[in-house]
Coordinates of C-alpha atoms in Angstrom, one line a residue:
X1 CA 79.5 -4.7 -19.4
X2 CA 76.5 -3.8 -21.6
X3 CA 77.6 -2.2 -24.8
X4 CA 76.0 0.9 -26.2
X5 CA 74.7 -1.2 -29.1
X6 CA 73.0 -3.6 -26.7
X7 CA 71.4 -0.7 -24.8
X8 CA 70.2 0.9 -28.0
X9 CA 68.7 -2.4 -29.1
X10 CA 66.9 -2.9 -25.8
X11 CA 65.6 0.6 -25.9
X12 CA 64.4 0.2 -29.5
X13 CA 62.6 -3.1 -28.6
X14 CA 61.0 -1.4 -25.5
X15 CA 59.7 1.4 -27.7
X16 CA 58.4 -1.1 -30.2
X17 CA 56.7 -3.1 -27.5
X18 CA 54.9 0.0 -26.2
X19 CA 53.6 0.7 -29.7
X20 CA 52.9 -2.8 -31.0
X21 CA 53.2 -5.3 -28.2
X22 CA 56.4 -7.0 -29.5
X23 CA 57.2 -10.0 -27.4
X24 CA 61.0 -10.1 -28.0
X25 CA 60.8 -13.4 -29.9
X26 CA 58.6 -15.1 -27.3
X27 CA 56.5 -17.6 -29.2
X28 CA 52.8 -16.8 -28.2
X29 CA 51.7 -20.1 -30.0
X30 CA 53.3 -22.0 -27.1
X31 CA 56.3 -23.6 -28.8
X32 CA 58.8 -21.9 -26.4
X33 CA 56.8 -22.3 -23.2
X34 CA 58.8 -21.3 -20.1
X35 CA 59.5 -24.0 -17.6
X36 CA 57.0 -23.8 -14.7
X37 CA 57.9 -23.8 -11.1
X38 CA 56.0 -26.6 -9.3
X39 CA 57.4 -26.2 -5.8
X40 CA 55.0 -25.8 -2.9
X41 CA 56.2 -22.3 -2.1
X42 CA 56.9 -19.7 -4.8
X43 CA 58.2 -16.2 -5.0
X44 CA 56.0 -13.8 -6.9
X45 CA 56.7 -10.3 -8.1
X46 CA 53.9 -7.8 -8.6
X47 CA 54.2 -4.5 -10.5
X48 CA 51.5 -1.8 -10.0
X49 CA 50.9 1.8 -11.0
X50 CA 49.4 3.5 -8.0
X51 CA 47.0 6.5 -7.5
X52 CA 48.7 7.2 -4.2
X53 CA 49.8 5.8 -0.8
X54 CA 46.3 4.5 0.0
X55 CA 46.3 2.2 -3.0
X56 CA 49.9 1.1 -2.5
X57 CA 49.2 0.1 1.1
X58 CA 46.0 -1.6 0.3
X59 CA 47.6 -3.8 -2.4
X60 CA 50.5 -4.6 -0.1
X61 CA 48.2 -5.5 2.7
X62 CA 46.2 -7.8 0.4
X63 CA 49.4 -9.4 -0.9
X64 CA 50.6 -10.1 2.6
X65 CA 47.3 -11.7 3.5
X66 CA 47.5 -13.9 0.4
X67 CA 51.1 -14.8 1.2
X68 CA 50.1 -15.9 4.7
X69 CA 47.2 -18.0 3.3
X70 CA 49.1 -19.6 0.5
X71 CA 52.7 -19.9 1.7
X72 CA 54.0 -18.1 -1.4
X73 CA 55.9 -14.8 -1.0
X74 CA 54.7 -11.7 -2.8
X75 CA 56.9 -8.7 -3.6
X76 CA 54.8 -5.7 -4.6
X77 CA 56.7 -3.0 -6.5
X78 CA 55.4 0.4 -7.5
X79 CA 56.2 1.5 -11.1
X80 CA 57.4 5.0 -11.8
X81 CA 56.5 4.6 -15.5
X82 CA 54.3 1.6 -15.9
X83 CA 54.4 1.3 -19.7
X84 CA 58.1 1.9 -20.0
X85 CA 59.0 -0.6 -17.2
X86 CA 56.7 -3.3 -18.6
X87 CA 58.2 -2.8 -22.1
X88 CA 61.7 -3.1 -20.8
X89 CA 60.9 -6.2 -18.7
X90 CA 59.2 -7.9 -21.6
X91 CA 62.1 -7.1 -23.9
X92 CA 64.6 -8.3 -21.3
X93 CA 62.7 -11.6 -20.7
X94 CA 62.3 -10.7 -17.0
X95 CA 58.7 -9.5 -16.6
X96 CA 57.0 -9.4 -13.2
X97 CA 54.7 -12.3 -12.6
X98 CA 51.6 -10.2 -12.1
X99 CA 51.0 -6.6 -13.0
X100 CA 48.4 -3.9 -13.8
X101 CA 47.5 -3.6 -17.5
X102 CA 45.9 -0.4 -18.7
X103 CA 43.1 -0.8 -21.2
X104 CA 44.9 1.5 -23.7
X105 CA 47.9 -0.9 -23.8
X106 CA 46.1 -4.2 -23.4
X107 CA 45.7 -5.0 -27.1
X108 CA 49.4 -4.1 -27.7
X109 CA 50.5 -6.6 -25.1
X110 CA 48.0 -9.3 -26.0
X111 CA 48.9 -9.1 -29.7
X112 CA 52.5 -9.5 -28.9
X113 CA 52.0 -12.6 -26.8
X114 CA 53.2 -11.0 -23.6
X115 CA 50.1 -11.9 -21.6
X116 CA 49.1 -15.3 -20.4
X117 CA 45.4 -15.8 -21.2
X118 CA 44.0 -17.3 -18.0
X119 CA 40.3 -16.4 -18.5
X120 CA 39.2 -20.0 -19.1
X121 CA 40.6 -20.9 -15.6
X122 CA 38.1 -18.5 -13.9
X123 CA 35.0 -20.5 -13.1
X124 CA 32.8 -17.5 -12.2
X125 CA 34.0 -15.1 -14.9
X126 CA 30.4 -14.2 -15.7
X127 CA 30.3 -12.3 -12.4
X128 CA 32.2 -9.6 -14.3
X129 CA 30.0 -7.6 -16.7
X130 CA 30.1 -8.4 -20.4
X131 CA 31.4 -4.9 -21.1
X132 CA 34.4 -5.4 -18.8
X133 CA 35.1 -8.9 -20.1
X134 CA 35.0 -7.6 -23.6
X135 CA 37.5 -4.9 -22.8
X136 CA 40.0 -7.5 -21.8
X137 CA 39.4 -10.1 -24.4
X138 CA 41.6 -10.7 -27.4
X139 CA 40.8 -13.1 -30.4
X140 CA 37.7 -14.1 -28.6
X141 CA 39.4 -15.1 -25.4
X142 CA 39.2 -13.5 -22.0
X143 CA 42.8 -12.7 -21.2
X144 CA 42.8 -11.1 -17.8
X145 CA 40.3 -10.1 -15.1
X146 CA 39.4 -6.4 -14.5
X147 CA 40.7 -5.4 -11.1
X148 CA 38.0 -2.7 -10.6
X149 CA 35.8 -0.3 -12.5
X150 CA 35.0 3.4 -12.8
X151 CA 32.5 5.5 -14.6
X152 CA 31.9 9.2 -15.1
X153 CA 29.1 11.3 -13.6
X154 CA 28.4 15.0 -13.0
X155 CA 29.9 16.3 -9.7
X156 CA 28.5 19.5 -8.2
X157 CA 30.0 21.9 -5.7
X158 CA 26.8 22.2 -3.6
X159 CA 27.9 25.5 -1.9
X160 CA 28.3 27.2 -5.2
X161 CA 25.1 25.6 -6.4
X162 CA 23.1 27.0 -3.5
X163 CA 24.8 30.4 -3.9
X164 CA 23.4 30.6 -7.4
X165 CA 19.9 30.0 -6.1
X166 CA 19.7 26.5 -7.4
X167 CA 18.3 23.4 -5.6
X168 CA 18.5 19.6 -6.2
X169 CA 15.5 20.0 -8.5
X170 CA 17.7 22.0 -10.9
X171 CA 20.2 19.1 -11.4
X172 CA 20.4 19.1 -15.2
X173 CA 18.8 16.1 -16.9
X174 CA 19.2 17.3 -20.5
X175 CA 21.7 19.1 -22.6
X176 CA 19.5 22.2 -22.6
X177 CA 19.3 22.2 -18.8
X178 CA 23.0 21.7 -18.5
X179 CA 23.6 24.8 -20.7
X180 CA 21.1 26.8 -18.6
X181 CA 22.6 26.0 -15.2
X182 CA 26.2 26.3 -16.5
X183 CA 25.4 29.8 -17.7
X184 CA 23.8 30.7 -14.4
X185 CA 26.7 29.4 -12.4
X186 CA 29.4 31.3 -14.4
X187 CA 30.7 34.5 -12.9
X188 CA 32.8 36.0 -10.1
X189 CA 35.8 33.7 -10.8
X190 CA 33.6 30.6 -11.2
X191 CA 33.0 28.6 -14.4
X192 CA 29.8 26.5 -14.6
X193 CA 31.5 23.4 -16.0
X194 CA 35.2 22.5 -16.0
X195 CA 36.6 19.3 -17.2
X196 CA 39.7 17.8 -18.9
X197 CA 40.4 18.5 -22.6
X198 CA 40.4 14.8 -23.6
X199 CA 38.1 12.3 -25.1
X200 CA 38.2 10.4 -21.8
X201 CA 35.8 13.1 -20.6
X202 CA 34.3 14.7 -23.7
X203 CA 33.5 11.2 -25.1
X204 CA 30.4 11.1 -22.9
X205 CA 28.8 13.6 -25.2
X206 CA 29.5 11.4 -28.2
X207 CA 27.8 8.5 -26.5
X208 CA 24.8 10.7 -25.6
X209 CA 24.2 11.4 -29.3
X210 CA 24.5 7.7 -30.1
X211 CA 27.9 8.1 -31.6
X212 CA 31.3 6.6 -30.8
X213 CA 34.8 6.1 -32.2
X214 CA 34.3 2.6 -33.6
X215 CA 31.5 0.0 -34.1
X216 CA 30.8 -2.4 -31.3
X217 CA 33.1 -5.0 -32.7
X218 CA 36.0 -2.5 -33.0
X219 CA 36.5 -3.6 -36.7
X220 CA 35.2 -0.4 -38.3
X221 CA 35.7 3.3 -37.6
X222 CA 32.6 5.3 -36.9
X223 CA 34.2 8.6 -35.8
X224 CA 33.2 10.7 -38.9
X225 CA 29.5 10.8 -38.2
X226 CA 26.8 13.4 -37.8
X227 CA 26.2 12.1 -34.3
X228 CA 29.7 12.8 -33.2
X229 CA 29.8 16.1 -35.0
X230 CA 26.6 17.1 -33.1
X231 CA 28.3 16.1 -29.8
X232 CA 31.5 18.1 -30.4
X233 CA 29.5 21.1 -31.7
X234 CA 27.5 21.2 -28.5
X235 CA 30.7 21.1 -26.4
X236 CA 32.1 23.9 -28.6
X237 CA 29.0 26.0 -28.0
X238 CA 29.6 25.8 -24.2
X239 CA 33.2 26.6 -24.6
X240 CA 32.5 29.7 -26.8
X241 CA 29.9 30.9 -24.3
X242 CA 32.4 30.8 -21.5
X243 CA 30.2 28.6 -19.3
X244 CA 32.5 25.7 -19.9
X245 CA 36.3 25.7 -19.7
X246 CA 39.1 23.1 -19.7
X247 CA 40.9 22.5 -16.5
X248 CA 44.1 24.1 -17.8
X249 CA 42.2 27.3 -18.6
X250 CA 41.4 27.8 -14.9
X251 CA 45.0 27.0 -13.7
X252 CA 44.2 23.5 -12.5
X253 CA 45.3 20.0 -13.6
X254 CA 42.0 18.2 -13.5
X255 CA 38.3 18.7 -12.8
X256 CA 38.5 17.6 -9.1
X257 CA 41.1 20.3 -8.4
X258 CA 38.9 22.9 -10.1
X259 CA 35.9 21.8 -8.1
X260 CA 37.9 21.7 -4.8
X261 CA 39.3 25.2 -5.3
X262 CA 35.9 26.7 -6.1
X263 CA 36.8 27.5 -9.7
X264 CA 34.3 25.1 -11.1
X265 CA 30.7 24.6 -10.0
X266 CA 30.4 21.3 -11.9
X267 CA 32.8 18.8 -13.3
X268 CA 32.7 15.5 -15.2
X269 CA 34.7 13.0 -13.2
X270 CA 34.9 9.4 -12.0
X271 CA 34.5 7.8 -8.6
X272 CA 38.2 8.3 -8.0
X273 CA 37.3 11.9 -7.2
X274 CA 36.2 10.7 -3.8
X275 CA 39.7 9.9 -2.8
X276 CA 41.1 13.2 -4.2
X277 CA 38.5 15.3 -2.5
X278 CA 39.0 13.6 0.9
X279 CA 42.7 14.1 0.7
X280 CA 43.0 17.6 -0.7
X281 CA 39.7 19.3 -0.1
X282 CA 38.0 17.6 2.9
X283 CA 35.9 20.6 3.7
X284 CA 34.3 21.0 0.2
X285 CA 30.9 19.5 0.0
X286 CA 29.8 18.0 -3.3
X287 CA 27.0 15.9 -4.8
X288 CA 27.2 13.3 -7.6
X289 CA 24.4 13.3 -10.2
X290 CA 23.9 11.3 -13.5
X291 CA 25.3 13.0 -16.6
X292 CA 22.5 14.8 -18.5
X293 CA 21.0 12.8 -21.3
X294 CA 21.7 13.9 -24.9
X295 CA 19.6 13.4 -28.1
X296 CA 20.1 9.6 -27.9
X297 CA 19.7 9.3 -24.1
X298 CA 22.1 8.6 -21.3
X299 CA 25.8 8.0 -21.9
X300 CA 29.0 7.6 -19.9
X301 CA 32.4 6.0 -20.2
X302 CA 33.8 3.1 -18.2
X303 CA 37.5 2.7 -17.2
X304 CA 39.4 -0.3 -15.8
X305 CA 42.8 -2.0 -15.6
X306 CA 43.2 -5.7 -15.5
X307 CA 45.5 -8.0 -13.6
X308 CA 47.9 -9.3 -16.2
X309 CA 50.0 -12.5 -15.8
X310 CA 53.2 -12.7 -17.8
X311 CA 53.3 -15.3 -20.5
X312 CA 57.0 -15.7 -19.7
X313 CA 56.4 -16.1 -16.0
X314 CA 57.7 -19.3 -14.4
X315 CA 54.9 -19.0 -11.8
X316 CA 51.8 -18.7 -13.9
X317 CA 49.6 -21.0 -11.8
X318 CA 50.6 -19.2 -8.6
X319 CA 50.1 -15.9 -10.4
X320 CA 46.6 -16.8 -11.4
X321 CA 45.9 -18.0 -7.9
X322 CA 47.0 -14.6 -6.6
X323 CA 44.7 -12.8 -9.1
X324 CA 41.8 -14.9 -8.0
X325 CA 42.4 -13.8 -4.4
X326 CA 42.8 -10.1 -5.4
X327 CA 39.6 -10.1 -7.4
X328 CA 37.5 -11.9 -4.8
X329 CA 34.4 -10.0 -3.8
X330 CA 35.7 -9.4 -0.2
X331 CA 39.0 -8.1 -1.5
X332 CA 37.4 -5.8 -4.1
X333 CA 35.2 -4.3 -1.4
X334 CA 38.3 -3.8 0.8
X335 CA 40.0 -2.0 -2.1
X336 CA 36.9 0.1 -2.7
X337 CA 36.9 1.2 1.0
X338 CA 40.7 1.9 0.9
X339 CA 41.0 4.0 -2.2
X340 CA 37.7 4.7 -3.8
X341 CA 37.5 2.3 -6.8
X342 CA 34.3 0.4 -7.5
X343 CA 34.3 -3.4 -7.6
X344 CA 34.4 -5.0 -11.1
X345 CA 32.4 -8.0 -9.8
X346 CA 28.7 -7.5 -10.3
X347 CA 27.9 -9.1 -7.0
X348 CA 30.3 -7.0 -5.1
X349 CA 29.2 -3.8 -6.9
X350 CA 25.7 -4.4 -5.5
X351 CA 27.1 -4.5 -2.0
X352 CA 29.2 -1.4 -2.7
X353 CA 26.1 0.5 -3.9
X354 CA 24.3 -0.3 -0.6
X355 CA 27.3 0.8 1.4
X356 CA 28.0 4.0 -0.6
X357 CA 24.6 5.6 -1.5
X358 CA 26.3 8.9 -2.5
X359 CA 28.0 6.9 -5.4
X360 CA 24.6 5.8 -7.0
X361 CA 25.2 7.8 -10.2
X362 CA 28.6 6.2 -10.8
X363 CA 27.2 2.7 -9.9
X364 CA 24.1 3.1 -12.1
X365 CA 26.3 4.3 -15.0
X366 CA 27.9 0.8 -15.2
X367 CA 24.7 -0.5 -16.8
X368 CA 25.1 1.8 -19.9
X369 CA 28.7 2.8 -19.9
X370 CA 30.9 2.6 -23.1
X371 CA 34.1 0.7 -22.6
X372 CA 37.5 1.7 -24.0
X373 CA 38.8 1.2 -27.5
X374 CA 41.2 -1.7 -27.3
X375 CA 42.9 -2.0 -30.7
X376 CA 46.6 -2.7 -31.1
X377 CA 48.4 0.6 -31.9
X378 CA 45.3 2.7 -31.2
X379 CA 46.8 4.5 -28.3
X380 CA 48.7 6.8 -30.7
X381 CA 45.4 7.6 -32.5
X382 CA 43.7 8.6 -29.3
X383 CA 46.7 10.6 -28.2
X384 CA 46.4 12.7 -31.5
X385 CA 42.6 13.0 -30.9
X386 CA 43.3 14.4 -27.5
X387 CA 45.8 16.9 -29.0
X388 CA 43.2 18.0 -31.5
X389 CA 40.5 18.4 -28.9
X390 CA 42.6 21.0 -27.0
X391 CA 41.7 23.5 -29.7
X392 CA 38.0 22.5 -29.9
X393 CA 36.8 26.0 -29.0
X394 CA 38.0 27.4 -32.3
X395 CA 38.6 24.3 -34.5
X396 CA 36.2 22.6 -36.9
X397 CA 34.6 19.6 -35.2
X398 CA 34.1 17.9 -38.5
X399 CA 37.8 18.1 -39.4
X400 CA 38.8 16.8 -36.0
X401 CA 36.6 13.8 -36.5
X402 CA 37.7 13.3 -40.1
X403 CA 41.3 13.2 -39.0
X404 CA 40.4 10.7 -36.2
X405 CA 38.5 8.6 -38.8
X406 CA 41.6 8.5 -41.1
X407 CA 44.1 7.8 -38.4
X408 CA 41.9 5.1 -36.9
X409 CA 41.3 3.3 -40.2
X410 CA 45.1 3.0 -40.6
X411 CA 45.5 1.6 -37.1
X412 CA 42.7 -0.9 -37.6
X413 CA 44.3 -2.0 -40.9
X414 CA 47.6 -2.6 -39.1
X415 CA 46.1 -4.1 -36.0
X416 CA 44.2 -6.7 -37.9

């Protein structure tokens, strides 16, 4: 029987792992290397966080194909709470062999030694863009391969667009034009622009002024800048005019829902929107355009997960072999067709672009997209930033950025 004290200790370590990447005394310097299974046929466990049934079935289908090819067995499990379940499995020394790693938790796990760094075993790693490789590198080493990629673009409800007397020539290319069309589209229960109240959407405006949260090396905070203040002030002006609202303000959970229900004429969303619209709003027609340029030019954000292999796995070689299969060009294109993600391989992305011309704005955005902040412990900083952004309409943008600057400096000091 597990005592209450033991349960409490496990929960405490799990919480610590989520925050700092503790590895439950596993020696990331290799002194306590787990014994490796060298048998011909091995049993692998895979843990994923899924966007829906389409993704789950696609991963299971790919795993079955790999099992048939390799002779290994693969058990794909779907997490109910990915971060919590990974934390508990690491703390209990029973992690899955292969698993999704979100970019906001990557540095926590890498710092704690929970991830097996297999990047140097990938002969064609340069087929993944530098931005993606950087997002999943730690201490100068590529730790894990990005499983796919996504960027943000401007998605337009074409019926509402035409109803307002606008044509494709009116797709906004600048901030001034965005404000003009957003104003024109607002009225009769429709808001010109609706998006989520989080930096994962509003951050595009920061990039379009030439600003961002940290410097390129993620060693110095750059949040408290005139460029970022200009970006948030512009968003605030749209919010105050009523031509822009957050999704919650129009009784929706995200921009895609607002677009599908006709409550938004435009939204800022990623290529995952395709799957959501096909499933929930198949009759709603929409177009995807590049985000308007700001004072410093174009800017968008990139998102990805990587395929992690557990440092404590007894099947690391087989795990890496599975990852190679799952990140092959053919398999990435199959995933793209199944549930709407874009391939993270540059070669496969070119094929995807030819097959999906409507996604051109999302694909083109990969060339100039800003990757995520991957600093150990920084997820709490970004969570507070998102909380502060919820009140952007009435708050002081400079104070929001000053608080972000201070919180981020403390996290960088601890992370390094």
